[in-house]
PDB file of C-alpha atoms in Angstrom:
ATOM      1  CA  LYS A   1      -3.447  26.135   1.278  1.00  0.00           C
ATOM      2  CA  ILE A   2      -2.186  25.902   4.813  1.00  0.00           C
ATOM      3  CA  LEU A   3       1.316  24.274   4.046  1.00  0.00           C
ATOM      4  CA  LYS A   4       1.451  26.668   0.865  1.00  0.00           C
ATOM      5  CA  ALA A   5       2.632  23.505  -0.988  1.00  0.00           C
ATOM      6  CA  SER A   6       3.314  23.885  -4.953  1.00  0.00           C
ATOM      7  CA  SER A   7       1.617  21.432  -7.464  1.00  0.00           C
ATOM      8  CA  PHE A   8       4.726  19.619  -7.641  1.00  0.00           C
ATOM      9  CA  GLN A   9       5.041  19.160  -4.161  1.00  0.00           C
ATOM     10  CA  ILE A  10       1.643  17.767  -3.843  1.00  0.00           C
ATOM     11  CA  ALA A  11       2.354  15.473  -6.629  1.00  0.00           C
ATOM     12  CA  MET A  12       5.314  14.186  -5.027  1.00  0.00           C
ATOM     13  CA  ILE A  13       3.424  12.878  -1.832  1.00  0.00           C
ATOM     14  CA  ASN A  14       1.874   9.860  -3.910  1.00  0.00           C
ATOM     15  CA  LEU A  15       5.553   9.305  -5.633  1.00  0.00           C
ATOM     16  CA  VAL A  16       7.198   9.268  -2.322  1.00  0.00           C
ATOM     17  CA  GLY A  17       4.736   6.672  -1.118  1.00  0.00           C
ATOM     18  CA  LEU A  18       4.956   4.560  -4.218  1.00  0.00           C
ATOM     19  CA  ILE A  19       8.642   4.448  -3.859  1.00  0.00           C
ATOM     20  CA  PHE A  20       8.532   3.051  -0.104  1.00  0.00           C
ATOM     21  CA  THR A  21       5.663   0.570  -1.194  1.00  0.00           C
ATOM     22  CA  VAL A  22       7.333  -1.335  -4.317  1.00  0.00           C
ATOM     23  CA  PRO A  23      10.829  -2.573  -2.940  1.00  0.00           C
ATOM     24  CA  PHE A  24       8.715  -3.707   0.207  1.00  0.00           C
ATOM     25  CA  LEU A  25       6.428  -5.865  -1.459  1.00  0.00           C
ATOM     26  CA  MET A  26       8.630  -8.788  -2.200  1.00  0.00           C
ATOM     27  CA  LEU A  27      10.021  -8.650   1.365  1.00  0.00           C
ATOM     28  CA  PHE A  28       6.932  -8.609   2.886  1.00  0.00           C
ATOM     29  CA  GLY A  29       5.499 -11.436   0.524  1.00  0.00           C
ATOM     30  CA  ARG A  30       8.091 -13.671   1.840  1.00  0.00           C
ATOM     31  CA  GLY A  31       7.444 -12.478   5.386  1.00  0.00           C
ATOM     32  CA  THR A  32       3.786 -13.369   5.332  1.00  0.00           C
ATOM     33  CA  ASP A  33       4.414 -16.711   3.484  1.00  0.00           C
ATOM     34  CA  ARG A  34       6.500 -17.489   6.292  1.00  0.00           C
ATOM     35  CA  TYR A  35       4.800 -16.081   9.261  1.00  0.00           C
ATOM     36  CA  GLY A  36       0.997 -15.813   8.201  1.00  0.00           C
ATOM     37  CA  PRO A  37      -0.742 -13.063   7.162  1.00  0.00           C
ATOM     38  CA  LYS A  38      -2.719 -11.948  10.292  1.00  0.00           C
ATOM     39  CA  THR A  39       0.070 -10.213  11.977  1.00  0.00           C
ATOM     40  CA  PRO A  40       0.804  -7.754   8.677  1.00  0.00           C
ATOM     41  CA  MET A  41      -2.809  -7.318   8.448  1.00  0.00           C
ATOM     42  CA  LEU A  42      -2.940  -5.625  11.797  1.00  0.00           C
ATOM     43  CA  LEU A  43       0.446  -3.830  11.485  1.00  0.00           C
ATOM     44  CA  SER A  44      -0.652  -2.202   8.396  1.00  0.00           C
ATOM     45  CA  ARG A  45      -4.100  -1.075  10.106  1.00  0.00           C
ATOM     46  CA  ILE A  46      -2.106   0.570  12.911  1.00  0.00           C
ATOM     47  CA  MET A  47       0.554   2.197  10.715  1.00  0.00           C
ATOM     48  CA  PHE A  48      -2.418   3.923   8.996  1.00  0.00           C
ATOM     49  CA  ILE A  49      -3.906   5.102  12.267  1.00  0.00           C
ATOM     50  CA  PRO A  50      -1.524   8.232  12.690  1.00  0.00           C
ATOM     51  CA  VAL A  51      -2.244   9.531   9.042  1.00  0.00           C
ATOM     52  CA  PRO A  52      -4.991  12.105   9.681  1.00  0.00           C
ATOM     53  CA  LEU A  53      -3.115  13.062  12.824  1.00  0.00           C
ATOM     54  CA  VAL A  54       0.080  13.628  10.897  1.00  0.00           C
ATOM     55  CA  TYR A  55      -2.156  15.681   8.425  1.00  0.00           C
ATOM     56  CA  ALA A  56      -3.798  17.752  10.825  1.00  0.00           C
ATOM     57  CA  LEU A  57      -0.619  18.974  12.668  1.00  0.00           C
ATOM     58  CA  ALA A  58       1.786  19.124   9.795  1.00  0.00           C
ATOM     59  CA  ASN A  59       3.786  22.228   9.590  1.00  0.00           C
ATOM     60  CA  SER A  60       5.668  21.698   6.443  1.00  0.00           C
ATOM     61  CA  ILE A  61       5.114  19.494   3.420  1.00  0.00           C
ATOM     62  CA  TYR A  62       8.275  17.419   4.445  1.00  0.00           C
ATOM     63  CA  ASP A  63       6.217  15.999   7.297  1.00  0.00           C
ATOM     64  CA  ILE A  64       3.808  14.742   4.697  1.00  0.00           C
ATOM     65  CA  TYR A  65       6.540  13.102   2.668  1.00  0.00           C
ATOM     66  CA  LEU A  66       7.981  11.472   5.591  1.00  0.00           C
ATOM     67  CA  LEU A  67       4.411  10.208   6.527  1.00  0.00           C
ATOM     68  CA  ASN A  68       4.297   9.127   3.110  1.00  0.00           C
ATOM     69  CA  VAL A  69       7.242   6.759   3.683  1.00  0.00           C
ATOM     70  CA  LEU A  70       5.341   5.034   6.792  1.00  0.00           C
ATOM     71  CA  THR A  71       2.136   4.531   4.340  1.00  0.00           C
ATOM     72  CA  GLY A  72       4.136   3.291   1.513  1.00  0.00           C
ATOM     73  CA  ILE A  73       5.332   0.665   3.615  1.00  0.00           C
ATOM     74  CA  SER A  74       2.142   0.093   5.405  1.00  0.00           C
ATOM     75  CA  THR A  75       0.509  -0.379   1.903  1.00  0.00           C
ATOM     76  CA  ALA A  76       3.110  -3.061   1.053  1.00  0.00           C
ATOM     77  CA  PHE A  77       2.171  -4.782   4.206  1.00  0.00           C
ATOM     78  CA  ALA A  78      -1.545  -4.422   3.473  1.00  0.00           C
ATOM     79  CA  ASN A  79      -1.406  -5.201  -0.239  1.00  0.00           C
ATOM     80  CA  VAL A  80       0.463  -8.559   0.460  1.00  0.00           C
ATOM     81  CA  SER A  81      -1.269  -9.394   3.476  1.00  0.00           C
ATOM     82  CA  PHE A  82      -4.728  -9.092   2.757  1.00  0.00           C
ATOM     83  CA  LEU A  83      -4.491 -10.901  -0.830  1.00  0.00           C
ATOM     84  CA  ALA A  84      -2.498 -14.058   1.435  1.00  0.00           C
ATOM     85  CA  TYR A  85      -5.289 -13.955   3.865  1.00  0.00           C
ATOM     86  CA  ILE A  86      -8.020 -14.053   1.084  1.00  0.00           C
ATOM     87  CA  LEU A  87      -6.201 -16.993  -0.608  1.00  0.00           C
ATOM     88  CA  ASP A  88      -5.933 -18.707   2.393  1.00  0.00           C
ATOM     89  CA  SER A  89      -9.717 -18.289   3.363  1.00  0.00           C
ATOM     90  CA  SER A  90     -11.292 -18.828   0.219  1.00  0.00           C
ATOM     91  CA  PRO A  91     -12.325 -21.988  -1.868  1.00  0.00           C
ATOM     92  CA  THR A  92     -10.074 -22.565  -4.558  1.00  0.00           C
ATOM     93  CA  GLU A  93     -12.541 -22.222  -7.342  1.00  0.00           C
ATOM     94  CA  ASP A  94     -13.775 -18.939  -5.873  1.00  0.00           C
ATOM     95  CA  ARG A  95     -10.392 -17.079  -5.267  1.00  0.00           C
ATOM     96  CA  GLY A  96     -10.793 -14.729  -8.333  1.00  0.00           C
ATOM     97  CA  LYS A  97     -14.248 -13.858  -6.788  1.00  0.00           C
ATOM     98  CA  TYR A  98     -13.206 -13.077  -3.497  1.00  0.00           C
ATOM     99  CA  VAL A  99     -10.223 -10.987  -4.696  1.00  0.00           C
ATOM    100  CA  GLY A 100     -12.683  -9.070  -6.767  1.00  0.00           C
ATOM    101  CA  LEU A 101     -15.103  -8.503  -3.973  1.00  0.00           C
ATOM    102  CA  TYR A 102     -12.470  -7.463  -1.719  1.00  0.00           C
ATOM    103  CA  ASN A 103     -10.939  -4.972  -4.360  1.00  0.00           C
ATOM    104  CA  THR A 104     -14.668  -3.695  -5.062  1.00  0.00           C
ATOM    105  CA  VAL A 105     -15.125  -3.021  -1.327  1.00  0.00           C
ATOM    106  CA  ILE A 106     -11.848  -1.408  -0.936  1.00  0.00           C
ATOM    107  CA  GLY A 107     -12.732   0.770  -4.097  1.00  0.00           C
ATOM    108  CA  PHE A 108     -16.027   1.977  -2.661  1.00  0.00           C
ATOM    109  CA  VAL A 109     -14.776   2.384   0.957  1.00  0.00           C
ATOM    110  CA  THR A 110     -11.877   4.602  -0.420  1.00  0.00           C
ATOM    111  CA  PHE A 111     -14.043   6.523  -2.993  1.00  0.00           C
ATOM    112  CA  PHE A 112     -16.927   7.178  -0.469  1.00  0.00           C
ATOM    113  CA  GLY A 113     -14.526   8.073   2.558  1.00  0.00           C
ATOM    114  CA  SER A 114     -12.809  10.478   0.415  1.00  0.00           C
ATOM    115  CA  LEU A 115     -16.109  12.081  -0.831  1.00  0.00           C
ATOM    116  CA  PHE A 116     -17.661  12.147   2.970  1.00  0.00           C
ATOM    117  CA  GLY A 117     -14.407  13.667   3.912  1.00  0.00           C
ATOM    118  CA  GLY A 118     -14.353  16.504   1.068  1.00  0.00           C
ATOM    119  CA  PHE A 119     -18.094  17.236   1.839  1.00  0.00           C
ATOM    120  CA  LEU A 120     -17.664  17.304   5.517  1.00  0.00           C
ATOM    121  CA  SER A 121     -14.432  19.620   5.287  1.00  0.00           C
ATOM    122  CA  GLN A 122     -16.205  21.830   2.844  1.00  0.00           C
ATOM    123  CA  PHE A 123     -19.441  22.008   5.027  1.00  0.00           C
ATOM    124  CA  LEU A 124     -17.590  22.790   8.082  1.00  0.00           C
ATOM    125  CA  THR A 125     -15.290  25.385   6.381  1.00  0.00           C
ATOM    126  CA  GLY A 126     -18.322  27.664   6.328  1.00  0.00           C
ATOM    127  CA  PHE A 127     -18.689  27.755   9.898  1.00  0.00           C
ATOM    128  CA  TYR A 128     -15.097  27.300  11.357  1.00  0.00           C
ATOM    129  CA  GLY A 129     -12.726  28.319   8.864  1.00  0.00           C
ATOM    130  CA  LEU A 130     -10.591  25.955   6.513  1.00  0.00           C
ATOM    131  CA  TYR A 131      -8.157  25.065   9.282  1.00  0.00           C
ATOM    132  CA  MET A 132     -10.554  23.977  12.008  1.00  0.00           C
ATOM    133  CA  ALA A 133     -12.829  22.216   9.403  1.00  0.00           C
ATOM    134  CA  LEU A 134      -9.846  19.931   8.115  1.00  0.00           C
ATOM    135  CA  LEU A 135      -8.938  19.555  11.817  1.00  0.00           C
ATOM    136  CA  ILE A 136     -12.278  18.314  12.566  1.00  0.00           C
ATOM    137  CA  THR A 137     -12.702  16.217   9.573  1.00  0.00           C
ATOM    138  CA  TYR A 138      -9.097  14.557  10.309  1.00  0.00           C
ATOM    139  CA  MET A 139     -10.137  13.757  13.963  1.00  0.00           C
ATOM    140  CA  VAL A 140     -13.254  11.712  12.397  1.00  0.00           C
ATOM    141  CA  SER A 141     -11.044  10.087  10.016  1.00  0.00           C
ATOM    142  CA  PHE A 142      -8.661   9.341  12.918  1.00  0.00           C
ATOM    143  CA  ALA A 143     -11.443   7.878  14.882  1.00  0.00           C
ATOM    144  CA  GLY A 144     -12.614   5.564  12.052  1.00  0.00           C
ATOM    145  CA  ARG A 145      -9.111   4.365  11.630  1.00  0.00           C
ATOM    146  CA  PHE A 146      -8.716   3.417  15.169  1.00  0.00           C
ATOM    147  CA  THR A 147     -12.003   1.781  15.320  1.00  0.00           C
ATOM    148  CA  GLY A 148     -10.984  -0.231  12.281  1.00  0.00           C
ATOM    149  CA  ALA A 149      -7.594  -1.173  13.261  1.00  0.00           C
ATOM    150  CA  ILE A 150      -8.844  -2.718  16.736  1.00  0.00           C
ATOM    151  CA  LEU A 151     -11.513  -5.035  14.698  1.00  0.00           C
ATOM    152  CA  PHE A 152      -8.302  -6.684  13.165  1.00  0.00           C
ATOM    153  CA  ILE A 153      -7.297  -7.971  16.510  1.00  0.00           C
ATOM    154  CA  LYS A 154     -10.014 -10.860  16.286  1.00  0.00           C
ATOM    155  CA  VAL A 155      -8.877 -11.951  12.999  1.00  0.00           C
ATOM    156  CA  LYS A 156      -7.974 -15.567  13.073  1.00  0.00           C
ATOM    157  CA  GLU A 157      -5.157 -17.219  10.747  1.00  0.00           C
ATOM    158  CA  ARG A 158      -6.861 -19.490   8.212  1.00  0.00           C
ATOM    159  CA  ARG A 159      -4.064 -21.817   7.992  1.00  0.00           C
ATOM    160  CA  ARG A 160      -1.959 -23.489  10.534  1.00  0.00           C
ATOM    161  CA  TYR A 161       1.838 -21.843  10.818  1.00  0.00           C
ATOM    162  CA  PRO A 162       4.201 -23.380  13.152  1.00  0.00           C
ATOM    163  CA  PRO A 163       3.906 -21.513  16.712  1.00  0.00           C
ATOM    164  CA  HIS A 164       7.493 -20.391  16.311  1.00  0.00           C
ATOM    165  CA  MET A 165       6.840 -18.671  13.045  1.00  0.00           C
ATOM    166  CA  LEU A 166       3.733 -16.571  14.387  1.00  0.00           C
ATOM    167  CA  PHE A 167       5.450 -13.177  14.634  1.00  0.00           C
ATOM    168  CA  PHE A 168       4.493 -10.759  17.274  1.00  0.00           C
ATOM    169  CA  GLU A 169       1.681 -13.079  18.146  1.00  0.00           C
ATOM    170  CA  LYS A 170       2.510 -12.850  22.064  1.00  0.00           C
ATOM    171  CA  TYR A 171       2.167  -9.128  21.661  1.00  0.00           C
ATOM    172  CA  ILE A 172      -1.186  -9.238  19.797  1.00  0.00           C
ATOM    173  CA  ASN A 173      -2.368 -11.565  22.806  1.00  0.00           C
ATOM    174  CA  GLY A 174      -1.357  -8.888  25.242  1.00  0.00           C
ATOM    175  CA  ILE A 175      -3.354  -6.268  23.255  1.00  0.00           C
ATOM    176  CA  ARG A 176      -6.242  -8.624  23.363  1.00  0.00           C
ATOM    177  CA  ARG A 177      -6.179  -9.182  27.171  1.00  0.00           C
ATOM    178  CA  PHE A 178      -5.810  -5.240  27.614  1.00  0.00           C
ATOM    179  CA  ILE A 179      -8.911  -4.585  25.574  1.00  0.00           C
ATOM    180  CA  LYS A 180     -11.050  -7.326  27.030  1.00  0.00           C
ATOM    181  CA  ARG A 181     -10.518  -5.580  30.569  1.00  0.00           C
TER     182      ARG A 181
END
């Protein structure tokens, strides 16, 4: 309603994200195998932080399309790196269980987070109007994503990768030192 987008334009949002997820899966898969899953996991979480802010401040459906280019890439990072981390961390005989549990948790969090966001914005609309209700809901989502991303700084690699292959490790260590202050 706010962006006055048609049903077709709304459907295109997911398609744009998908177009930028699929080609990057193989590329990020090779990178994750070479450098380890920790950095791509953290980068994917960081890349998801601005999503609610962009939705809150978007002036056009094209802003949302551009955002979905970023989320498509971060989805590829997440899909590959989380699976690699699970495979590195789990016992060989239980890998299927660990992957299944991960997918179940992600499904529940996605479902209930969306449900909560919808209920919150619907509830707040009665008090503040649609635009302000959505803005408040997006700020709650932003805070949750930011907090969740920070927690990934503490993730440890489960397998040894040669030091020269730990991509962005010095930057992550700098962020850790900054947070500890």
